[in-house]
Short mmCIF file of C-alpha atoms and ligand atoms in Angstrom, two decimals:
data_model
loop_
_atom_site.label_atom_id
_atom_site.label_comp_id
_atom_site.label_asym_id
_atom_site.label_seq_id
_atom_site.Cartn_x
_atom_site.Cartn_y
_atom_site.Cartn_z
CA VAL B 1 94.09 -87.43 22.90
CA GLN B 2 93.83 -90.36 21.46
CA ARG B 3 91.80 -91.64 18.46
CA ILE B 4 90.81 -95.54 18.43
CA VAL B 5 87.95 -97.55 15.21
CA VAL B 6 86.31 -100.55 16.47
CA LYS B 7 84.82 -102.50 13.86
CA VAL B 8 83.71 -105.58 14.76
CA GLY B 9 82.24 -107.50 12.30
CA THR B 10 79.31 -110.51 11.97
CA SER B 11 81.13 -113.15 13.05
CA THR B 12 81.54 -111.01 16.44
CA LEU B 13 78.09 -109.71 16.48
CA THR B 14 75.93 -113.22 15.69
CA THR B 15 74.90 -116.49 17.13
CA GLU B 16 75.42 -119.82 14.95
CA ASP B 17 72.44 -119.07 13.22
CA GLY B 18 72.79 -115.23 12.40
CA ARG B 19 70.21 -113.33 14.83
CA LEU B 20 72.31 -110.78 16.67
CA ASN B 21 73.89 -111.85 19.77
CA ILE B 22 72.84 -108.77 22.35
CA ASP B 23 75.11 -110.09 25.02
CA LYS B 24 77.58 -108.63 22.95
CA ILE B 25 77.02 -106.16 22.20
CA LYS B 26 76.42 -105.35 25.83
CA LYS B 27 79.89 -105.83 26.43
CA ILE B 28 81.60 -104.42 23.44
CA VAL B 29 79.11 -100.73 24.49
CA MET B 30 80.34 -101.17 27.45
CA GLU B 31 84.05 -101.23 26.23
CA LEU B 32 83.73 -98.00 24.31
CA SER B 33 81.79 -96.12 26.64
CA ASN B 34 84.55 -96.70 29.68
CA LEU B 35 87.19 -96.28 26.14
CA GLN B 36 85.46 -92.67 26.07
CA ASN B 37 84.89 -92.04 30.06
CA LYS B 38 88.89 -92.44 30.30
CA GLY B 39 89.43 -89.86 27.68
CA TYR B 40 89.45 -91.46 23.68
CA ASP B 41 87.35 -90.67 21.30
CA VAL B 42 86.02 -94.10 20.22
CA ILE B 43 84.54 -94.50 16.61
CA LEU B 44 82.54 -98.09 15.78
CA VAL B 45 82.34 -99.08 12.50
CA THR B 46 79.35 -102.15 12.71
CA SER B 47 78.45 -104.61 10.53
CA GLY B 48 75.03 -106.76 11.59
CA ALA B 49 72.96 -105.59 10.21
CA VAL B 50 71.73 -108.21 7.35
CA GLY B 51 71.96 -110.43 10.46
CA ALA B 52 69.41 -108.23 12.63
CA GLY B 53 67.17 -107.89 9.31
CA MET B 54 67.69 -112.41 9.45
CA GLY B 55 66.59 -112.76 12.84
CA LEU B 56 62.86 -110.20 12.33
CA LEU B 57 62.54 -111.72 8.93
CA ASN B 58 62.40 -115.70 10.90
CA ILE B 59 64.91 -116.25 8.64
CA SER B 60 68.14 -118.35 8.36
CA GLU B 61 69.37 -118.86 5.30
CA LYS B 62 72.16 -116.50 4.24
CA PRO B 63 70.74 -114.42 1.24
CA LYS B 64 70.62 -115.84 -2.43
CA THR B 65 70.70 -111.77 -4.70
CA LEU B 66 71.77 -109.45 -3.59
CA ALA B 67 68.68 -107.40 -3.55
CA GLU B 68 67.76 -110.09 -0.86
CA LYS B 69 70.43 -108.88 1.30
CA GLN B 70 69.90 -105.65 0.57
CA MET B 71 66.29 -104.86 1.24
CA LEU B 72 67.50 -107.12 4.69
CA SER B 73 70.40 -104.82 5.43
CA ALA B 74 67.73 -101.64 5.24
CA VAL B 75 65.44 -104.08 8.10
CA GLY B 76 68.26 -104.67 10.30
CA GLN B 77 69.95 -101.30 10.29
CA VAL B 78 67.13 -99.87 11.79
CA SER B 79 67.21 -102.22 14.13
CA LEU B 80 71.05 -102.40 15.73
CA MET B 81 71.23 -98.82 15.63
CA GLN B 82 67.87 -99.00 17.95
CA ILE B 83 69.89 -101.95 19.79
CA TYR B 84 72.89 -100.42 19.77
CA GLN B 85 70.90 -96.80 21.01
CA THR B 86 69.21 -98.12 23.86
CA LEU B 87 71.92 -99.80 25.25
CA PHE B 88 74.57 -96.69 24.96
CA LYS B 89 72.17 -94.55 26.43
CA GLU B 90 72.36 -97.35 29.62
CA HIS B 91 76.44 -95.54 30.17
CA SER B 92 74.73 -91.76 29.16
CA LYS B 93 76.13 -91.97 25.96
CA ILE B 94 74.61 -90.55 22.84
CA ILE B 95 75.46 -91.92 19.42
CA GLY B 96 74.46 -90.97 16.03
CA GLN B 97 74.45 -92.93 12.70
CA LEU B 98 76.70 -92.85 9.92
CA LEU B 99 75.63 -94.51 6.69
CA LEU B 100 78.83 -94.38 3.65
CA THR B 101 79.75 -95.19 0.89
CA LYS B 102 83.43 -95.70 -0.51
CA GLU B 103 82.57 -92.97 -2.91
CA GLU B 104 82.35 -90.94 0.05
CA PHE B 105 86.52 -90.94 0.02
CA SER B 106 87.38 -90.90 -3.98
CA ASN B 107 85.73 -87.20 -3.93
CA ARG B 108 87.70 -84.65 -1.85
CA LYS B 109 84.34 -82.20 -1.33
CA ARG B 110 83.13 -85.41 -0.09
CA TYR B 111 85.74 -86.24 2.11
CA LEU B 112 86.11 -83.14 3.52
CA ASN B 113 82.90 -82.59 4.56
CA MET B 114 83.01 -86.21 6.18
CA ARG B 115 85.55 -85.34 7.39
CA ASN B 116 84.20 -81.71 9.27
CA VAL B 117 81.15 -84.08 10.44
CA CYS B 118 83.01 -86.57 12.16
CA ASN B 119 85.14 -84.57 13.87
CA ALA B 120 81.73 -82.93 15.00
CA PHE B 121 80.78 -85.44 16.59
CA LEU B 122 83.76 -86.10 18.82
CA LYS B 123 83.43 -82.65 19.86
CA ARG B 124 80.73 -83.36 20.75
CA LYS B 125 81.85 -86.47 22.35
CA ILE B 126 78.96 -88.33 20.19
CA ILE B 127 79.42 -92.15 19.37
CA PRO B 128 79.77 -92.09 16.17
CA ILE B 129 78.37 -95.30 14.44
CA ILE B 130 79.38 -96.07 10.72
CA ASN B 131 77.98 -99.03 8.91
CA GLU B 132 78.69 -99.14 4.80
CA ASN B 133 75.51 -98.21 3.46
CA ASP B 134 74.67 -101.89 1.77
CA ALA B 135 71.26 -100.97 1.10
CA ILE B 136 72.14 -98.65 -1.54
CA VAL B 137 75.55 -99.34 -3.14
CA SER B 138 75.69 -100.96 -6.66
CA ASN B 139 77.59 -103.56 -7.87
CA ALA B 140 77.63 -102.02 -11.60
CA LEU B 141 79.69 -99.76 -9.19
CA LYS B 142 82.14 -102.34 -8.99
CA ILE B 143 82.30 -102.09 -4.89
CA LYS B 144 81.95 -105.05 -2.85
CA VAL B 145 79.20 -104.60 -0.68
CA GLY B 146 79.56 -105.74 3.04
CA ASP B 147 83.14 -104.87 3.31
CA ASN B 148 83.83 -102.98 6.47
CA ASP B 149 87.25 -103.82 7.35
CA THR B 150 88.36 -101.17 5.03
CA MET B 151 85.05 -99.29 5.24
CA SER B 152 87.33 -98.87 9.25
CA ALA B 153 90.34 -97.98 7.67
CA LEU B 154 89.15 -94.81 5.38
CA VAL B 155 87.30 -93.87 8.43
CA SER B 156 90.82 -94.24 10.15
CA GLY B 157 92.80 -92.12 7.43
CA LEU B 158 89.42 -90.17 8.09
CA ILE B 159 89.78 -88.92 11.36
CA ASP B 160 93.52 -89.69 11.69
CA ALA B 161 93.16 -92.36 13.81
CA ASP B 162 95.73 -93.70 16.10
CA LEU B 163 94.41 -97.08 16.49
CA LEU B 164 92.57 -99.29 14.50
CA ILE B 165 90.90 -102.46 15.95
CA ILE B 166 89.03 -105.06 14.25
CA LEU B 167 87.83 -107.91 16.43
CA SER B 168 86.86 -110.63 13.76
CA ASP B 169 85.83 -114.88 15.34
CA ILE B 170 89.31 -115.03 15.04
CA ASP B 171 91.84 -114.14 17.37
CA GLY B 172 94.39 -113.35 14.75
CA LEU B 173 96.38 -113.53 11.19
CA TYR B 174 97.01 -117.53 10.74
CA ASN B 175 99.87 -118.41 8.84
CA LYS B 176 97.12 -120.36 6.98
CA ASN B 177 93.41 -120.82 7.34
CA PRO B 178 93.30 -122.47 10.89
CA ARG B 179 90.01 -123.61 10.03
CA LYS B 180 91.53 -126.21 7.98
CA TYR B 181 95.39 -126.67 9.86
CA GLU B 182 95.25 -127.51 12.46
CA ASP B 183 99.09 -126.86 12.39
CA ALA B 184 98.34 -123.10 11.59
CA ASN B 185 100.73 -120.48 14.02
CA LEU B 186 99.36 -117.32 15.35
CA ILE B 187 101.19 -114.17 14.09
CA ASN B 188 101.76 -111.77 16.68
CA MET B 189 102.89 -109.22 14.83
CA VAL B 190 103.57 -107.89 10.95
CA GLY B 191 105.86 -105.09 9.67
CA ASP B 192 106.51 -105.36 6.18
CA ILE B 193 102.55 -107.19 4.24
CA SER B 194 104.88 -108.67 1.90
CA GLU B 195 103.10 -111.00 -0.97
CA ASP B 196 103.04 -113.53 1.67
CA ILE B 197 101.63 -112.14 4.26
CA LYS B 198 98.47 -111.70 1.85
CA ASN B 199 98.69 -115.66 0.98
CA MET B 200 98.47 -116.38 4.70
CA ALA B 201 94.79 -115.08 4.53
CA GLY B 202 93.51 -116.49 1.71
CA ALA B 203 90.09 -115.69 0.47
CA GLU B 204 87.40 -117.95 2.62
CA GLY B 205 85.70 -116.02 5.46
CA SER B 206 83.19 -117.51 8.31
CA LYS B 207 79.95 -118.41 7.42
CA PHE B 208 78.11 -115.11 7.77
CA GLY B 209 81.55 -113.13 7.75
CA THR B 210 82.20 -111.15 4.37
CA GLY B 211 85.19 -110.32 4.67
CA GLY B 212 87.49 -112.72 5.38
CA MET B 213 90.73 -111.91 6.35
CA ILE B 214 92.33 -110.84 2.98
CA THR B 215 90.28 -107.46 3.64
CA LYS B 216 91.71 -107.26 6.80
CA ILE B 217 95.23 -107.40 5.55
CA ILE B 218 94.23 -105.28 2.72
CA ALA B 219 92.89 -102.60 5.79
CA ALA B 220 96.05 -102.95 7.71
CA GLU B 221 98.51 -102.21 4.16
CA MET B 222 96.00 -98.92 4.41
CA VAL B 223 96.41 -97.70 8.10
CA THR B 224 100.10 -98.79 8.35
CA LYS B 225 100.62 -96.15 5.41
CA ILE B 226 99.33 -94.02 7.35
CA GLY B 227 100.87 -94.02 10.97
CA THR B 228 97.54 -95.83 11.92
CA SER B 229 98.43 -99.12 13.75
CA LEU B 230 95.76 -101.81 13.84
CA VAL B 231 95.08 -104.93 15.72
CA ILE B 232 93.20 -107.77 14.62
CA ALA B 233 91.63 -109.52 17.47
CA SER B 234 89.02 -112.34 18.72
CA GLY B 235 85.78 -109.77 19.29
CA ASP B 236 84.73 -113.53 21.97
CA ASP B 237 85.56 -111.79 24.65
CA PRO B 238 85.03 -108.19 24.16
CA ARG B 239 87.61 -106.93 26.94
CA ASN B 240 90.63 -107.36 24.45
CA ILE B 241 89.02 -103.39 23.04
CA THR B 242 90.54 -102.57 26.66
CA ARG B 243 93.25 -104.58 26.63
CA ILE B 244 94.72 -103.56 23.54
CA VAL B 245 94.93 -99.93 24.46
CA GLU B 246 96.78 -100.54 27.11
CA LYS B 247 99.43 -102.14 24.79
CA GLU B 248 98.77 -105.85 25.92
CA ASN B 249 99.90 -107.94 23.46
CA ILE B 250 96.87 -109.75 21.76
CA GLY B 251 95.73 -111.13 18.60
CA THR B 252 98.19 -109.79 15.34
CA LEU B 253 99.55 -106.70 15.54
CA PHE B 254 100.21 -105.24 12.18
CA VAL B 255 102.69 -101.17 12.33
P1 ADP O 301 84.36 -110.53 10.45
O1 ADP O 301 82.42 -111.27 10.06
O2 ADP O 301 84.45 -110.59 11.34
O3 ADP O 301 84.77 -109.82 9.49
P2 ADP O 301 85.44 -113.19 8.67
O4 ADP O 301 84.23 -114.16 8.76
O5 ADP O 301 84.53 -111.94 7.72
O6 ADP O 301 84.92 -112.70 9.92
O7 ADP O 301 86.91 -113.52 8.49
C1 ADP O 301 87.71 -114.31 9.64
C2 ADP O 301 87.16 -115.59 8.95
O8 ADP O 301 88.87 -115.31 7.99
C3 ADP O 301 88.50 -116.90 9.87
O9 ADP O 301 87.15 -117.31 10.89
C4 ADP O 301 88.40 -117.61 9.17
O10 ADP O 301 88.02 -118.05 8.85
C5 ADP O 301 88.90 -117.70 7.74
N1 ADP O 301 90.54 -117.11 7.41
C6 ADP O 301 90.97 -117.47 6.56
N2 ADP O 301 92.29 -117.47 6.12
C7 ADP O 301 92.95 -116.87 7.28
C8 ADP O 301 93.93 -116.85 8.68
N3 ADP O 301 95.59 -117.00 7.85
N4 ADP O 301 94.11 -116.36 9.90
C9 ADP O 301 92.69 -116.20 10.47
N5 ADP O 301 91.65 -116.04 9.86
C10 ADP O 301 92.13 -116.52 7.77
#
């Protein structure tokens, strides 16, 4: 079996006003279910909890304090999972939630345990839905809150994934930020993650996204080292997931 990790960002899961885009989530769920039916092991790393919390509490401004953000993510995580559960059930799929922190990956015992847990999920064809446990990580630990890009790379290593797909609001890595420069060009493939590539990624992300391109490049660096490929592509059309698995030339491929 081939193992595929799919990470969907806030910008893919939420609408302009920051609320969850249920229609989009439905399509993502269908793609993942179809892939599992075809025999792939699929793991979903999902953001969107803060957005879901904002929707529930009728808040339209990005949270200003860390505590507020963590509260929103805790509120939103529950409804996010409820939505995934309902939608996956329509495809007769069982899901399980794993809320992880980066610490799981820096302690060997916890790492091995985590790996056993993930494999237990996959053995029973249960789809693991992973999110960073935003509500309990602390800035004091110098852990960036809400960066599921590097989380998805860590998870890819954990379960020895063949492919990581990161879906964003942009169709891949451009040679410069396309939101600022009209003449920016999409890069189809990256073999060597040089300083030039990192500089292209800049620092800014979209309105509700957290990582921006740079965390995706860091994720690419992490996974390509261990032989996992990464594709960054647009989540606007979730059918991109299947297209990428079937090796269509979409987005930016890192090998
Ligand atoms: P997500 O929520 O999907 O993780 P982010 O908003 O964090 O998405 O990151 C994607 C954004 O990064 C793009 O919408 C774009 O504004 C910005 N960006 C900056 N530099 C680049 C670049 N070189 N190529 C593509 N996107 C870039």
